[in-house]
Every structure is written in C-alpha cells, then in structure tokens.
Short mmCIF file of C-alpha atoms in Angstrom, two decimals:
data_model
loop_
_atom_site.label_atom_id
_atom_site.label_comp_id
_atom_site.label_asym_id
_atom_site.label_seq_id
_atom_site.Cartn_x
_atom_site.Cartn_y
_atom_site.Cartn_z
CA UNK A 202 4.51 32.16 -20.67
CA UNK A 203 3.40 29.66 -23.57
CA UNK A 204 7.36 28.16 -23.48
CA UNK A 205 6.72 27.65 -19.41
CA UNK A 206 3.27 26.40 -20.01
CA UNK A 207 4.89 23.73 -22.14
CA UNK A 208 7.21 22.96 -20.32
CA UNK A 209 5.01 22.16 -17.03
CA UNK A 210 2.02 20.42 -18.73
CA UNK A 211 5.50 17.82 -19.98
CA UNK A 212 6.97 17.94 -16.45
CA UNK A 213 5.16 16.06 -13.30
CA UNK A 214 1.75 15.51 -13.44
CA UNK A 215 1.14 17.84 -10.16
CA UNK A 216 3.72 18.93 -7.61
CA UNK A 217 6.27 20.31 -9.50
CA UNK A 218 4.42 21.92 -12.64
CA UNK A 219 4.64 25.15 -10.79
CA UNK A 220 8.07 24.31 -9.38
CA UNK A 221 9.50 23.40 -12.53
CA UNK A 222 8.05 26.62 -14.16
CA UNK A 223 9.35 28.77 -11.44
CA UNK A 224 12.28 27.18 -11.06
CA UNK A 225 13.39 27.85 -14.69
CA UNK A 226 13.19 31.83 -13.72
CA UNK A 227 13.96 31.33 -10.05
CA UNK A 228 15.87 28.27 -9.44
CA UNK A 229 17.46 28.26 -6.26
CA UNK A 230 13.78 28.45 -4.85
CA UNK A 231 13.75 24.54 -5.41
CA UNK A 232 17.15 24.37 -3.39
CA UNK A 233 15.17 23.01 -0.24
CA UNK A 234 13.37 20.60 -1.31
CA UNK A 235 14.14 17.03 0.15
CA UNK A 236 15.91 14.58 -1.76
CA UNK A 237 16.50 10.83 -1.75
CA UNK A 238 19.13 8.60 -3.49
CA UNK A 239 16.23 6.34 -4.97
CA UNK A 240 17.68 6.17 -9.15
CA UNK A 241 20.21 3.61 -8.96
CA UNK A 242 23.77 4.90 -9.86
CA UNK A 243 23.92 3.13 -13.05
CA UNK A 244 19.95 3.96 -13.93
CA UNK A 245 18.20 6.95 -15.11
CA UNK A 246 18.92 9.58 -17.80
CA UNK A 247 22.40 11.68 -17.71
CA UNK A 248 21.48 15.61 -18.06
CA UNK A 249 20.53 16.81 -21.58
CA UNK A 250 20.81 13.53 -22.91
CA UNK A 251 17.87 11.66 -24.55
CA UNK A 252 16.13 8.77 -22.97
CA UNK A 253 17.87 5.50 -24.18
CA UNK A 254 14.67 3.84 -24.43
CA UNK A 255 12.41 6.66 -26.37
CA UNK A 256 11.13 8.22 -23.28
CA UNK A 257 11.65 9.89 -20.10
CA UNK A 258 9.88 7.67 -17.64
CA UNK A 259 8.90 9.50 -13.66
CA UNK A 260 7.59 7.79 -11.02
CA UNK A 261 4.86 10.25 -9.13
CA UNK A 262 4.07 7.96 -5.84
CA UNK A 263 1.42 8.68 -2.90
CA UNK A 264 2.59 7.18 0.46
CA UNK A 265 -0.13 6.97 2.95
CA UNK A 266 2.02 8.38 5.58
CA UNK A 267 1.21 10.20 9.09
CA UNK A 268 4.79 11.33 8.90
CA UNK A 269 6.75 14.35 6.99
CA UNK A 270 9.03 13.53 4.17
CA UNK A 271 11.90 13.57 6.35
CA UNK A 272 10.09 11.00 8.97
CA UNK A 273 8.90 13.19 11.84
CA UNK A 274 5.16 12.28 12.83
CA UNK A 275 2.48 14.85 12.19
CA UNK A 276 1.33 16.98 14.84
CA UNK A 277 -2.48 15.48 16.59
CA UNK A 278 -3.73 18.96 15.28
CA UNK A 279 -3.35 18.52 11.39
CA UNK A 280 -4.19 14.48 11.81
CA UNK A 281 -7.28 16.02 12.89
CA UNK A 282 -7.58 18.92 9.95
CA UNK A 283 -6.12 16.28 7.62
CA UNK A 284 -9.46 13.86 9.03
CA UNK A 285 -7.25 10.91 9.71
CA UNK A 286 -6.42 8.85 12.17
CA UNK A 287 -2.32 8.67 13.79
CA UNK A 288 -1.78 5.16 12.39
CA UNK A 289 -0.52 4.75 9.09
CA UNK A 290 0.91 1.89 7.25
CA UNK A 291 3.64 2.00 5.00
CA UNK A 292 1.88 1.62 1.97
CA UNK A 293 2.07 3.38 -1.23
CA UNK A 294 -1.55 4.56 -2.00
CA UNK A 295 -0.61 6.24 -5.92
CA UNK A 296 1.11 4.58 -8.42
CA UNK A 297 1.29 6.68 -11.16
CA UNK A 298 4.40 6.45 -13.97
CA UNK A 299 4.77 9.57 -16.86
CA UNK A 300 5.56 8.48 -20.49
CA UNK A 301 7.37 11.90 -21.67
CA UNK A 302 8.52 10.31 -25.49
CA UNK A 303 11.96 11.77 -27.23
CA UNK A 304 10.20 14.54 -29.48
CA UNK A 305 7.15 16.49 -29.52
CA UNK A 306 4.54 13.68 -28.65
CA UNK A 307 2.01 13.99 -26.00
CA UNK A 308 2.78 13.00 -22.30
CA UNK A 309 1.04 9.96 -21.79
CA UNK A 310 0.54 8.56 -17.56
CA UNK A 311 -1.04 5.53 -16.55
CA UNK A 312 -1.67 4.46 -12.99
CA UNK A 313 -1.39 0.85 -11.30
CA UNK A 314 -3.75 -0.04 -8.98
CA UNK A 315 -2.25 -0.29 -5.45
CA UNK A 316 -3.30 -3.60 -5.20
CA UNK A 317 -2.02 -5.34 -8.11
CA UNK A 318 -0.60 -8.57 -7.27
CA UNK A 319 3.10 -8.66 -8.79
CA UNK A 320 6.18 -9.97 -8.04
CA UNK A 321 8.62 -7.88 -4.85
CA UNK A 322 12.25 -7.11 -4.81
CA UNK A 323 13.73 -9.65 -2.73
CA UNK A 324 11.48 -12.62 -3.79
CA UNK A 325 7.97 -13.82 -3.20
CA UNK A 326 4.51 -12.17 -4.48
CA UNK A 327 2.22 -9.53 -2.79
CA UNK A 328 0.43 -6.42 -3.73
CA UNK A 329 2.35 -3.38 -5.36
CA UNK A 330 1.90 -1.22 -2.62
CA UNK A 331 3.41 -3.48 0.18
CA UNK A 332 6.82 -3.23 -1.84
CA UNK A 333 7.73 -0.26 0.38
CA UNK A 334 6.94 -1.35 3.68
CA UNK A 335 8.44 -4.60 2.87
CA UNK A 336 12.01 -2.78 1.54
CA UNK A 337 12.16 -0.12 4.63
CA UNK A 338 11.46 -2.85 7.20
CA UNK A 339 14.27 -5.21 6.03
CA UNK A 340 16.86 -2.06 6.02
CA UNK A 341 16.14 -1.18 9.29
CA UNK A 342 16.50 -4.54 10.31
CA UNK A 343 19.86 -4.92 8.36
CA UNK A 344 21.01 -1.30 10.10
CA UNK A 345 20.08 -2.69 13.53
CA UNK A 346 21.83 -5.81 13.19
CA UNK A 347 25.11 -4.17 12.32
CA UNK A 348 24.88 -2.00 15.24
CA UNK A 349 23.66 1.30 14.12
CA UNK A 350 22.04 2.58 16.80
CA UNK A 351 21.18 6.69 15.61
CA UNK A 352 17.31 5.94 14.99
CA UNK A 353 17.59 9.04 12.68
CA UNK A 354 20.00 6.77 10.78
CA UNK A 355 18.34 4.00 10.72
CA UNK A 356 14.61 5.34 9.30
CA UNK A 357 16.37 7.47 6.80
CA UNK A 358 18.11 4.80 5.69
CA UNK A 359 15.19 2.72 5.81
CA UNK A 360 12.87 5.28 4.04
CA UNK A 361 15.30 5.10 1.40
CA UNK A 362 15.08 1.11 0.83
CA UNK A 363 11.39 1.25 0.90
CA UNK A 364 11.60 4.13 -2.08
CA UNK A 365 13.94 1.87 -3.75
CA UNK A 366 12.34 -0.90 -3.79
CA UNK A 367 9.02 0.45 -4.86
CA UNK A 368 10.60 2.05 -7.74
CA UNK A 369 11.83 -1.54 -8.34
CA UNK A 370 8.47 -3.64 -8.41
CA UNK A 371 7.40 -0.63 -10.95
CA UNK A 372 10.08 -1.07 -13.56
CA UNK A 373 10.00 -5.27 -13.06
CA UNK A 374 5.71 -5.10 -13.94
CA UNK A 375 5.78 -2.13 -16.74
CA UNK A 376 9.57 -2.97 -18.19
CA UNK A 377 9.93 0.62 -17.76
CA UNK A 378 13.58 2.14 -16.57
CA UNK A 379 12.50 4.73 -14.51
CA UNK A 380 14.71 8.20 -14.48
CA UNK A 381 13.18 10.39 -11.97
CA UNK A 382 11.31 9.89 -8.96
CA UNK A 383 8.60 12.17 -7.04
CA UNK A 384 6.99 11.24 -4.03
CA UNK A 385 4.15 12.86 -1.76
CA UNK A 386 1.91 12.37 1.19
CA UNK A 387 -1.47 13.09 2.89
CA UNK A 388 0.12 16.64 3.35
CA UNK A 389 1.51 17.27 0.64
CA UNK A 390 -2.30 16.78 -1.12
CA UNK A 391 -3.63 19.00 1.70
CA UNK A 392 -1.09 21.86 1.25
CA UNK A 393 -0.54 22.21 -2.55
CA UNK A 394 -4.20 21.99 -3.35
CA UNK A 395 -4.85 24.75 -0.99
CA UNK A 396 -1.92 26.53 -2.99
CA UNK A 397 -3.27 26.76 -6.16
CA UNK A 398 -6.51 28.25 -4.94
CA UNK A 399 -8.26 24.78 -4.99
CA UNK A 400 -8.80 22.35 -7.71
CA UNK A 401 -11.80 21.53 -10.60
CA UNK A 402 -13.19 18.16 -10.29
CA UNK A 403 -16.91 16.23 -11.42
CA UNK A 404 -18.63 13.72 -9.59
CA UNK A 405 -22.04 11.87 -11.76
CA UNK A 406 -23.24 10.79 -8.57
CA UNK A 407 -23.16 12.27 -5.04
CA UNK A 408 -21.29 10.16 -2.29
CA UNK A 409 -20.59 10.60 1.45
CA UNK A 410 -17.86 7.92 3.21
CA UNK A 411 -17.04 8.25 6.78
CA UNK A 412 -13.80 6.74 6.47
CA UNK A 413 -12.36 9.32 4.24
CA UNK A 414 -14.35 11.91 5.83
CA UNK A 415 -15.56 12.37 2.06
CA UNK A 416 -18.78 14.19 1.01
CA UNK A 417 -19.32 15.74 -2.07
CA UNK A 418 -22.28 16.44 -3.83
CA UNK A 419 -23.07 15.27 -7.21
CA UNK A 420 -21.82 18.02 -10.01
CA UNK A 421 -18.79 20.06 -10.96
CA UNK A 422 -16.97 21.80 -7.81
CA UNK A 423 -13.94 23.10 -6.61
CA UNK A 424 -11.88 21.18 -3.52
CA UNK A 425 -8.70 21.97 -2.11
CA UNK A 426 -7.48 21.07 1.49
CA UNK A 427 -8.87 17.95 3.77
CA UNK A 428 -11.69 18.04 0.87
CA UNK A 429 -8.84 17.23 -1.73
CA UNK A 430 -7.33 14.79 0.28
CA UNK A 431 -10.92 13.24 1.53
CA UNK A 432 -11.66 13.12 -2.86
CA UNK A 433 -8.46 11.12 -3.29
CA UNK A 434 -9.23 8.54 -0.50
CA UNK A 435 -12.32 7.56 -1.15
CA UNK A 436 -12.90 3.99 -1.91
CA UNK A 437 -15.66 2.44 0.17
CA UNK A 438 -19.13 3.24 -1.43
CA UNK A 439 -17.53 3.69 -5.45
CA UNK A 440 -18.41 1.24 -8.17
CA UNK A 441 -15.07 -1.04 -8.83
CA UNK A 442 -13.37 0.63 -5.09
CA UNK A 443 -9.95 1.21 -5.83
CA UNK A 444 -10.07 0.93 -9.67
CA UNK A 445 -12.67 4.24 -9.10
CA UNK A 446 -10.34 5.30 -6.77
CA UNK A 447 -7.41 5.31 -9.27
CA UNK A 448 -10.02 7.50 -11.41
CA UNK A 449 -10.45 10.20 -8.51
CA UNK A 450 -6.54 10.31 -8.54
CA UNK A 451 -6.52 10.89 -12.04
CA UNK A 452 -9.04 13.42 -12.36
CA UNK A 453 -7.39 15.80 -9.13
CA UNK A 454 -4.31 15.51 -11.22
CA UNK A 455 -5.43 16.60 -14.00
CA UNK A 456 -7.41 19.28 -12.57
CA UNK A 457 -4.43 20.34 -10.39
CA UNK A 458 -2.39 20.41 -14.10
CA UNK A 459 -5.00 22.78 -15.23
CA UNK A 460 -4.99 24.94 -12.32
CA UNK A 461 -1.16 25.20 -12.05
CA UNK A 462 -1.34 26.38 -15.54
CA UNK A 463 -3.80 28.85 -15.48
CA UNK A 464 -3.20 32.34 -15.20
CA UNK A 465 -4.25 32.95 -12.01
CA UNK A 466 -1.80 30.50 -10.43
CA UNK A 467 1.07 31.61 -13.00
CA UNK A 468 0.32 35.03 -12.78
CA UNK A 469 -0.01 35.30 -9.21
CA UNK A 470 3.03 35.79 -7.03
CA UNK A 471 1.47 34.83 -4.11
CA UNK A 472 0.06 31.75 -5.27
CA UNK A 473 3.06 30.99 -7.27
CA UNK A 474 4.87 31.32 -4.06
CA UNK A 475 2.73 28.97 -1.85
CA UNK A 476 2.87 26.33 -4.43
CA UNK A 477 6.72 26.31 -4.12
CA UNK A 478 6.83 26.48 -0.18
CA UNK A 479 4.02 23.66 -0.36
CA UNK A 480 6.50 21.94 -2.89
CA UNK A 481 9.46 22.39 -0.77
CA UNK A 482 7.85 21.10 2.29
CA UNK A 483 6.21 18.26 1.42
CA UNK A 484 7.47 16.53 -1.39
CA UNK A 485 11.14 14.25 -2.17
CA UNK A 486 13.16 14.23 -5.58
CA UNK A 487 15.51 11.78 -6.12
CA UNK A 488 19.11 13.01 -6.06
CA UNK A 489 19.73 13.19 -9.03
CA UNK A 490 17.07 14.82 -10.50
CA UNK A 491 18.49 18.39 -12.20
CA UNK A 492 15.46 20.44 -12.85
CA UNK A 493 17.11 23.07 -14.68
CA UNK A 494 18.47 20.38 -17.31
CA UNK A 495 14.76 18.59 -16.60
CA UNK A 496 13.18 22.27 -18.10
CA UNK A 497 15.00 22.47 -20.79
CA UNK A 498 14.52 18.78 -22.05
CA UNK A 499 11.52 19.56 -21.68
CA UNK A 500 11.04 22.39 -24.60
CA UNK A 501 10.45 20.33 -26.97
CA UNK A 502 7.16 18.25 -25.89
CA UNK A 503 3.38 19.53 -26.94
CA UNK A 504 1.11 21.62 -25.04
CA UNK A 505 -1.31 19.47 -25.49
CA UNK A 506 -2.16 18.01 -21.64
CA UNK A 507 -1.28 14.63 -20.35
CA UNK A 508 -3.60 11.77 -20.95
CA UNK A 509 -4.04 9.39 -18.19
CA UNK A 510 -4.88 5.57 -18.01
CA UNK A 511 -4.65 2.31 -16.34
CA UNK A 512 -2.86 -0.66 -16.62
CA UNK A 513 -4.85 -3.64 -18.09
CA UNK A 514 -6.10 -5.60 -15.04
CA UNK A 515 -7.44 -9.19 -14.75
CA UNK A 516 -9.72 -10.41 -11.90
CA UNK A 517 -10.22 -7.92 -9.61
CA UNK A 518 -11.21 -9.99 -6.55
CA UNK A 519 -8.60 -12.57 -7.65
CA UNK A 520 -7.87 -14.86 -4.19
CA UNK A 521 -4.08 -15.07 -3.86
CA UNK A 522 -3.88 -16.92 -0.71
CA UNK A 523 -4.42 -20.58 0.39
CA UNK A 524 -4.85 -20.09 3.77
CA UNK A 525 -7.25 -16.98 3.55
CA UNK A 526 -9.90 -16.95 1.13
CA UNK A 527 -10.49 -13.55 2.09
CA UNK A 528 -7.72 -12.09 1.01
CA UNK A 529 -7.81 -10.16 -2.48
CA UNK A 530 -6.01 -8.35 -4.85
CA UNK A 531 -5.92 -7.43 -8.63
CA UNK A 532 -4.70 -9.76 -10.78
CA UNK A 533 -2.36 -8.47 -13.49
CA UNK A 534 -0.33 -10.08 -16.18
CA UNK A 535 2.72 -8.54 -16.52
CA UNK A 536 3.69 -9.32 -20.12
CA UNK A 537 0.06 -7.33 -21.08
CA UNK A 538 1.39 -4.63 -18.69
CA UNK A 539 4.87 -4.15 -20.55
CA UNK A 540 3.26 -4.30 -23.78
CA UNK A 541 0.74 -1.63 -22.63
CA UNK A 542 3.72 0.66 -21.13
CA UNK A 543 5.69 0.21 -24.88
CA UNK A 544 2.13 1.31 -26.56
CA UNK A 545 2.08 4.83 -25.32
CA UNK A 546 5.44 5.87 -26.65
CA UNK A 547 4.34 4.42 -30.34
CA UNK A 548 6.79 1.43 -29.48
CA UNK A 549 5.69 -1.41 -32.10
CA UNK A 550 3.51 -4.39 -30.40
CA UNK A 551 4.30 -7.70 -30.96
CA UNK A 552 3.38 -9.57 -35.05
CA UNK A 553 0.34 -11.19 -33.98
CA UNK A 554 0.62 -14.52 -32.63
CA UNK A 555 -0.68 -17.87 -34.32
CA UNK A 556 -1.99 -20.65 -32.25
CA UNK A 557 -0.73 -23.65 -33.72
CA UNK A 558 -3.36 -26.73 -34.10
CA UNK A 559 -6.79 -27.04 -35.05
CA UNK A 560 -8.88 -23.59 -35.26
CA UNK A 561 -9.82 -22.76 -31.68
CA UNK A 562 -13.60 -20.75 -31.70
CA UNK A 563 -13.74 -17.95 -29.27
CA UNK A 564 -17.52 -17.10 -28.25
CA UNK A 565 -17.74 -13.62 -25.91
CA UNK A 566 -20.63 -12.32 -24.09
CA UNK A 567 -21.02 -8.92 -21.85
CA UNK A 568 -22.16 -9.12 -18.77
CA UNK A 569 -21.33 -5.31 -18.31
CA UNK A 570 -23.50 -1.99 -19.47
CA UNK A 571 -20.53 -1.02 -21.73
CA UNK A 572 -21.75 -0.77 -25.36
CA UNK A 573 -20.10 -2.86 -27.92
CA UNK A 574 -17.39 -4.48 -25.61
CA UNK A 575 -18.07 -8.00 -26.77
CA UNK A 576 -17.72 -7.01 -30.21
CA UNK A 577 -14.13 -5.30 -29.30
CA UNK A 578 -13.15 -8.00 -27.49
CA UNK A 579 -13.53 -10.38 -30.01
CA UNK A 580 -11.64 -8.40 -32.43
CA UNK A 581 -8.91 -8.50 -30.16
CA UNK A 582 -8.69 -12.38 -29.97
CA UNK A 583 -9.52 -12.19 -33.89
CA UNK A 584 -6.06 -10.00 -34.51
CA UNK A 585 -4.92 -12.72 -32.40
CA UNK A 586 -5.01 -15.96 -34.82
CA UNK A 587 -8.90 -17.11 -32.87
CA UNK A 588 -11.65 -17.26 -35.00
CA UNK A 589 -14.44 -15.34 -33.66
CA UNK A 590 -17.41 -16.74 -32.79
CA UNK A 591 -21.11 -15.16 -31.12
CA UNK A 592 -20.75 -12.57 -29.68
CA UNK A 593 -23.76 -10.92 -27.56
CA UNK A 594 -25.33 -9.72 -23.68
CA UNK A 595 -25.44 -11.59 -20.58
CA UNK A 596 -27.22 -11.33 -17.20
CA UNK A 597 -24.85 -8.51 -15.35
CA UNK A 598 -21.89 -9.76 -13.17
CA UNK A 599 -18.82 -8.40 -11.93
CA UNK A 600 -15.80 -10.23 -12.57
CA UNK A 601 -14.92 -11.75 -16.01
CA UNK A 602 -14.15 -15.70 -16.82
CA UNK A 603 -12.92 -17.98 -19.34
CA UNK A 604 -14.87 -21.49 -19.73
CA UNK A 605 -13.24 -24.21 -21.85
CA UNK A 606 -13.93 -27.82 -22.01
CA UNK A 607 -11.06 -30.33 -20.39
CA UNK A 608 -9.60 -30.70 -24.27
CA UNK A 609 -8.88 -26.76 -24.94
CA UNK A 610 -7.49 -25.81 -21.28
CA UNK A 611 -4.40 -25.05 -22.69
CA UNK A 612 -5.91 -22.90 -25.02
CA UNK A 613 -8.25 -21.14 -22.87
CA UNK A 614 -5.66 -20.32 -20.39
CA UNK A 615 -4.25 -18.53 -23.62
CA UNK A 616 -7.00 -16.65 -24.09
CA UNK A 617 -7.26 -15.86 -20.53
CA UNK A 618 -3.93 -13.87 -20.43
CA UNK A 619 -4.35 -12.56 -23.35
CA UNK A 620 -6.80 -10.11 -21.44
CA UNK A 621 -4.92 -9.27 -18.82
CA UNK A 622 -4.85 -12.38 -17.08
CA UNK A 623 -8.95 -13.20 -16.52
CA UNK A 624 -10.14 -16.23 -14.06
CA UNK A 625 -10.48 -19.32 -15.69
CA UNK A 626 -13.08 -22.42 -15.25
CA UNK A 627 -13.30 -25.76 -17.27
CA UNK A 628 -17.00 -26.76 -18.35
CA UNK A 629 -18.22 -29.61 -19.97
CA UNK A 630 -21.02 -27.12 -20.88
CA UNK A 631 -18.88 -25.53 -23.85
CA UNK A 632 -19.35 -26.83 -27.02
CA UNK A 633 -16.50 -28.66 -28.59
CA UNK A 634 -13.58 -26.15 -30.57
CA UNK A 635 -14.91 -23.54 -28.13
CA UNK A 636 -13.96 -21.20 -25.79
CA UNK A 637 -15.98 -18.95 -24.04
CA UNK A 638 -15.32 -15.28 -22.98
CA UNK A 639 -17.82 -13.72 -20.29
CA UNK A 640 -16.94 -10.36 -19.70
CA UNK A 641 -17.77 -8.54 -16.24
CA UNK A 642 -18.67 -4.88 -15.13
CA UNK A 643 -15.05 -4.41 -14.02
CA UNK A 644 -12.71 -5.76 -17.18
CA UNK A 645 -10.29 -3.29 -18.39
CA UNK A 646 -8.34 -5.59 -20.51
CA UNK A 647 -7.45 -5.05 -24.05
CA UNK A 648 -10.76 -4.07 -25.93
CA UNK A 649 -12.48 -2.34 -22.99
CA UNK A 650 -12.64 1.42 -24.49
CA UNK A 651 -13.07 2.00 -28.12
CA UNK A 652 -9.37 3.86 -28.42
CA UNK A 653 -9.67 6.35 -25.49
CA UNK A 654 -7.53 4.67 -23.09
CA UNK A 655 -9.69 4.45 -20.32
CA UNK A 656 -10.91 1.33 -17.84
CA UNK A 657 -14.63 0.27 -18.90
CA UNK A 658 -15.05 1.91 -21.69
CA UNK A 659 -14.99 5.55 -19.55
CA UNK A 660 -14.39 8.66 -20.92
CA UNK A 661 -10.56 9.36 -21.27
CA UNK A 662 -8.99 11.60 -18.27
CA UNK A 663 -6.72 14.75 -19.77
CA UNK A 664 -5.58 18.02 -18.56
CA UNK A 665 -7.78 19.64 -21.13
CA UNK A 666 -10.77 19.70 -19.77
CA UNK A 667 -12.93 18.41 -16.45
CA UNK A 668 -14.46 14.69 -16.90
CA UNK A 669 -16.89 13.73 -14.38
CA UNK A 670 -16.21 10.46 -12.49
CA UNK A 671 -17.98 8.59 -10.08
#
C-alpha cells in the first residue's frame, strides 16, 4: 500500500490517483477510458524512458462543457443536478500543468489563470482558455470544407484540434514539452467527488453566489457532488475572482489527493470501484499515455504530496483591446513564466542581469495587507543589478504600477517585466535616477510569498494537509 500510495500522490493530481493505483493491480479496468491523439507524434516521453528535459510534464485541463467526453450533450436532468445552465462555451476553465522531476523530488503543479493573455496557435493574441474553442472551430471548418459530412466526424475531429491546440498555447507560455494529457468536465467533478465519499476543503469566510449555485459556510467541511462542482466555479463575490478561483481549484485537488489516498478510499472496494467507473466515464487520456509504464516510472518519486502554485501574473485588469475598454484579461510575461516553470524542477535561473548605464534607484511601496512585500520586492530588483531605494506602505489599491520620469522609460519598462509584466505610467513626479514600484492587493510576481510558492503571500496549497482559502 505505501509503494501505491507513492505512486498516486506522483501521478495526476486527481482523476487518475485511484486509477493509476488500481490499475497497477487491475489494469484492464482502465481499458475504457476515452482517449484522444492530443501528444504530437514526435512529442512526449517514450515508455520507461526518462524525461529529456528533467521532468515528466501532464497537462490536467477543466473544459466547461455541457457535453460528455465523447461530445453527446448532457441530459436536462443532470444540467439541472449539475446547477447549470445547457449553454456552454468552449472554454477551458483549469489550467493546471504537473512538474514530476527525474528522481525522488517532490511533484510540484502550478495553475494558469484561464484568462491569461498569451499568444494562440495559429497567430494573434487572446486569453488561454479561448485556445480551444478557437482550434476546434477552425477544424470543423477545415472538415466541412473538404466535404466531410458525418457530424460525428467532424466534432471528434474537431474536439481533437481544440485539445491540441490548448496543449499548444501551454507549452509556447511555460516552455514546457508536455508528455501526457488529462482532461475533465463539469461531470467528471460531480461524479468522482461523489466517488471518493466527498472531499475536505476550508473556507475563512462564508460566501453564497447564485451563479455557481455556491453556498458554503465559513469553516472546514466536506463537499462532493453539485457542491464540489458549485466550490470550483465560484468566482463572482471572491477577493482577486478568478486568481481565488484558481485557489478553490487547488485546494479540491489537493483535498481530492488526500482522499484518494486514504484508507477508506484505498481500502474500500466499493469506493475504489466508483472512482474507476467515474474515471472511465468522464475523463480523456491522450493516446499514448501507457499507465502501466506511467506506474512504474513513477516508483521512484517521494510521498511527500504535491505542492501547488501559480504562474507569476502582471496586471490583472490589464485592457487588451482598442476598441473595448471593457474587455480584460491577466497580463503575463512569458519569459517570467518559463523561468518560473524551470524553477520547480531545480533548473538553474538565469546569472543575474546588469543594467548597463548610470545606477538606476528603484523605490517600492505596498499598497497591499501582505507583510513585508515591499521589502521582498526590492530584494528582487536588488539581485537584479537596481539599487534599492525606500521602501514602505501606501494607501490600499488593487492593481500594481511602475512610474518613471520621461528619461528612465526604458528602464522602468525593465523593471516592469521583471515582475511579471506590471502596468506602467511616466511621471514627472519621480525624482530624477528613480523608479518607482507601487505594489497592489493582487501582485503575485516574483517576491510576493516569502518562499512558499503561493499568490499574495498565501499560505502554500499541498496534499498534506487542509489550507483554508477564501
């Protein structure tokens, strides 16, 4: 049982711990689940050989779907159990990649926000999570035109090109080859929660949403079912939405690890069982995937739970469009991103760079509640060739910025992406040789937890133990 337990808390972060720890006794149990040719033929890792690049890297999406994984819509009576409505966009909700390092290291995961702004297969810029809809509609369009006419054909084919091409806008932000591939949905949340006999989670603060159908009182509880999926959902009402969101995620996950692990999921034949139906009827592998090789890769990677985290994220109400101020999304530099993703597998950083010229000041202020961020902060630009200047508390504000007079815009623009790609302004305010670094409620950039890994300065999410979230 310890060998199995290993072996799951290395494996996927939720819907195949169970399946992968069954499977190794039971295989052919796993025979029916659905697969998809999403690795490209040339990518991923060939069975029982090590990662190329010092880890094994899996993709765990979410796709807000009203559909099964093979494309049949769900029946009006478990949209209503499921408390959502019959229209669904193609959008992937969870973004989630696993770090398994060659060795006995700790798994490490890290989510990216579903609205990070980043560059799409195929050209142009939009939000992570469009990447799918975007890549299934121009395959079915492609299918149409050269006069396939079986629309079973044509969505699986499309489904497949959405897949694809999220698992594409991944590796091009994180610099990540991605090996394996694991995708769920609304039901699959629904039906492997309810599995595993429900799952541990901690709220600080009581909330109630209508448009999740989510309402939870404030403490430690147990959710499984529409509650699980309603948890997961939940933006509208949470300090920092979706980056709280991504927290939620994290936290079911983890609890769902601990759960799976437990003896009275392993233990339990019945349970056991469920999970795997649940597994087999909700979730897609990509073809290649050989989870008896997968199990016995895994042997050699610590017991010691996954830690999760987040990318580092710029301006979270950044305005991407000139024709609609409205619209929003997360900004997100993608050279902070890659060197984030080559952190948690011990991969060196980058020597420190030097600024050439005169000595550029760097003055940074917090204008969040987190303790000590300024300080942080500034030792990050410090390590960085700036020389630090005041540091110290501001009136509260949400988003961060970088002011600079008209002579050191080049320079503050540096400083800008150095943490994760902030907002910038030019002010004749700022004294000359300086830059100044204001630092919102919602910056996650480098600096914002004192080593945890965490947004904010938050306590870290693992599958140790339950960590309350908002």
């Amino acid at each position: 049982m310890h060998v199995l337990g290993k072996i799951a808390v290395a494996g996927l972060a939720l819907v195949v711990f169970g399946g992968t720890a069954y499977g190794y006794a039971n295989f052919h149990a796993l025979d029916e689940v659905t697969r998809d040719s999403v690795i490209d033929a040339d990518g991923g890792t060939p069975p029982g050989e090590q990662p190329a690049d010092g880890s094994l890297d899996i993709l765990l999406v979410g796709r807000d779907s009203r559909a099964d994984q093979q494309g049949k819509p769900l029946p009006p009576d478990v949209l209503r159990e499921l408390r959502v409505g019959a229209n669904g966009d193609d959008l992937t909700d969870t973004l989630i990649v696993l770090r398994i390092p060659n060795g006995t290291k700790e798994v490490k995961a890290f989510s990216i926000p579903r609205d990070s702004y980043v560059s799409m297969p195929g050209g142009g810029k939009d939000k992570i999570n469009a990447a799918f809809g975007r890549g299934k509609a121009a395959e079915a369009r492609r299918l149409r035109n050269a006069g396939e006419t079986d629309k079973a054909k044509i969505e699986q084919g499309a489904l497949t090109a959405g897949r694809r091409a999220t698992r594409q806008a991944v590796e091009d932000l994180t610099g990540i080859r991605i090996d394996h591939f694991a995708e769920v949905n609304l039901l699959s949340f629904y039906e492997i929660s309810k599995a595993v006999g429900g799952v541990d989670v901690c709220l600080k603060e009581a909330t109630k949403d209508k448009n999740s159908g989510a309402d939870f009182p404030a403490g430690r509880q147990r959710i499984a079912g529409a509650d699980a999926l309603a948890f997961v959902r939940q933006r509208d009402g949470l300090p920092g939405t979706d980056l709280a969101r991504v927290r939620r995620q994290q936290v079911f996950l983890a609890g769902l690890a601990r759960q799976v692990l437990s003896a009275g999921t392993l233990a339990d034949p019945g349970k056991l069982s469920d999970l795997i139906d649940a597994v087999k009827r909700s979730v897609v592998l990509d073809a290649s995937w050989n989870l008896l090789d997968f199990v016995a890769q895994m042997r050699g990677v610590s017991g010691g739970g996954i830690q999760f985290g987040t990318i580092p994220v710029g301006n979270v109400d950044y305005r991407y469009s000139k024709t609609d101020p409205r619209l929003t999304a997360v900004q997100v530099d993608p050279a902070a991103v890659k060197a984030f993703a080559a952190s948690l597998i011990g991969t060196p950083p980058p020597a420190p760079s030097r600024p050439p010229g005169a000595p550029v000041t760097v003055d940074v202020t917090n204008a969040s509640p987190k303790e000590g961020l300024a300080a942080r902060v500034a030792g990050v630009l410090k390590d960085k060739g700036f020389t630090p200047g005041p540091t110290g508390n501001t009136a509260s504000r949400r988003t961060s910025v970088v002011r600079f007079g008209p002579d050191l815009a080049e320079r503050g623009a540096e400083v800008a992406k150095l943490l994760g790609g902030l907002a910038t302004q030019e002010s004749a305010a700022v004294p000359a040789g300086h830059v100044e670094v204001v630092l919102g409620t919602v910056y996650s950039g480098p600096g914002a937890t004192g080593g945890g890994g965490a947004p904010g300065g938050d306590e870290t999410i693992t599958s140790d133990g339950v960590v309350c979230v908002f």
